[in-house]
Amino acid sequence: QVQLVESGGGLVQAGGSLRLSCAASGRTSSIYDMGWFRQAPGKEREFVAAISWSGRSTTYADSVKGRFTISRDNAKNTAYLQVNSLKPEDTAAYYCAARMFGGSKYAYWGQGTQVTVSS
């Protein structure tokens, strides 16, 4: 129903920045919100940020608040995560996900993009 493809990850030094992208295709008109999650080796996947498809509301995890910014471009069916002031503990695979209207969970996920921050 919805396909998601992430891009923009890479290897950066501490304090650096990246802009992650999540391109959505399929039935994008049914998307309620999109979220970013991350998972480091040996750890559970954790919530990072989310944005309503309308762009009227955003939510951030406390660990990234003030450093990360989520946005969207509906014309391009793309969500972005600007990650600034990166720390080694931000190292993880970053995934985007979509929740549909009426959905109780994020049902569609991308393949992930790796962010590695060197100290």
XYZ file of C-alpha atoms in Angstrom:
119
model
C 0.000 0.000 0.000
C 2.853 2.378 0.889
C 6.523 2.007 0.065
C 9.235 3.952 1.884
C 12.853 4.471 0.873
C 15.376 6.191 3.145
C 18.581 7.870 2.062
C 21.134 10.374 3.306
C 22.981 8.418 5.955
C 26.732 8.332 6.194
C 29.847 8.606 8.322
C 30.371 11.954 10.040
C 32.466 13.378 12.850
C 30.947 14.368 16.163
C 29.298 17.750 15.822
C 28.513 17.192 12.168
C 25.180 17.142 10.370
C 23.222 15.061 7.905
C 19.866 15.327 6.193
C 17.984 12.065 5.991
C 15.219 11.624 3.430
C 12.261 9.258 3.297
C 10.481 9.036 -0.035
C 6.977 7.578 0.058
C 5.033 6.079 -2.812
C 1.760 4.262 -3.218
C -1.348 5.360 -1.361
C 0.256 8.400 0.238
C -3.087 10.201 0.553
C -3.972 7.779 3.351
C -0.929 8.624 5.485
C -1.764 10.148 8.857
C 1.789 10.751 10.047
C 5.347 9.695 9.409
C 7.938 8.890 11.988
C 11.655 8.329 12.301
C 13.075 5.582 14.483
C 16.580 4.339 15.101
C 18.185 1.138 16.257
C 21.737 0.543 17.403
C 23.263 -2.955 17.540
C 22.092 -4.825 20.618
C 19.438 -2.247 21.441
C 15.719 -1.994 20.825
C 14.340 0.305 18.199
C 13.523 3.712 19.648
C 11.351 6.587 18.582
C 13.105 9.706 17.305
C 10.559 12.077 15.769
C 7.218 12.213 13.996
C 5.290 14.670 11.865
C 1.668 14.753 10.798
C 1.216 14.575 7.050
C -0.434 17.972 7.263
C 2.754 19.288 8.873
C 0.798 20.900 11.689
C 2.300 18.893 14.511
C 5.684 17.427 15.350
C 6.987 15.272 18.174
C 10.567 14.625 19.287
C 12.302 12.304 21.676
C 13.962 14.169 24.533
C 17.362 12.858 23.487
C 17.229 14.680 20.143
C 15.130 17.729 20.952
C 16.889 20.901 19.887
C 19.282 19.042 17.589
C 17.033 17.203 15.127
C 14.309 18.683 12.946
C 11.626 16.732 11.114
C 9.869 18.175 8.084
C 7.937 17.074 5.037
C 7.334 18.052 1.430
C 3.953 16.702 0.403
C 4.512 17.589 -3.245
C 7.468 15.209 -3.239
C 5.849 12.725 -0.841
C 8.998 12.973 1.223
C 9.778 13.360 4.903
C 13.126 14.650 6.130
C 15.129 14.452 9.303
C 17.813 17.098 9.693
C 20.272 15.824 12.266
C 22.665 18.392 13.738
C 25.275 18.410 16.490
C 25.646 14.681 16.133
C 27.042 12.636 18.987
C 28.579 9.159 18.922
C 25.500 7.876 20.745
C 23.405 8.895 17.723
C 25.057 6.104 15.761
C 22.314 3.764 14.559
C 20.309 2.573 11.609
C 17.583 5.126 11.015
C 14.198 4.013 9.718
C 11.177 5.939 8.547
C 7.668 4.639 9.017
C 4.140 5.582 8.001
C 0.919 5.323 9.946
C -2.350 5.402 8.056
C -5.608 7.067 9.021
C -7.334 4.755 11.461
C -4.143 2.834 12.142
C -2.963 2.076 15.665
C 0.688 1.571 14.738
C 3.257 2.344 12.084
C 2.511 -0.368 9.556
C 4.946 0.523 6.775
C 8.701 0.765 7.148
C 11.671 1.604 5.000
C 14.861 -0.407 4.726
C 16.889 1.952 6.893
C 19.884 4.210 6.378
C 22.996 3.989 8.524
C 24.294 6.974 10.479
C 27.714 6.547 12.043
C 29.232 9.290 14.188
C 32.920 9.135 15.022
C 34.338 10.648 18.197
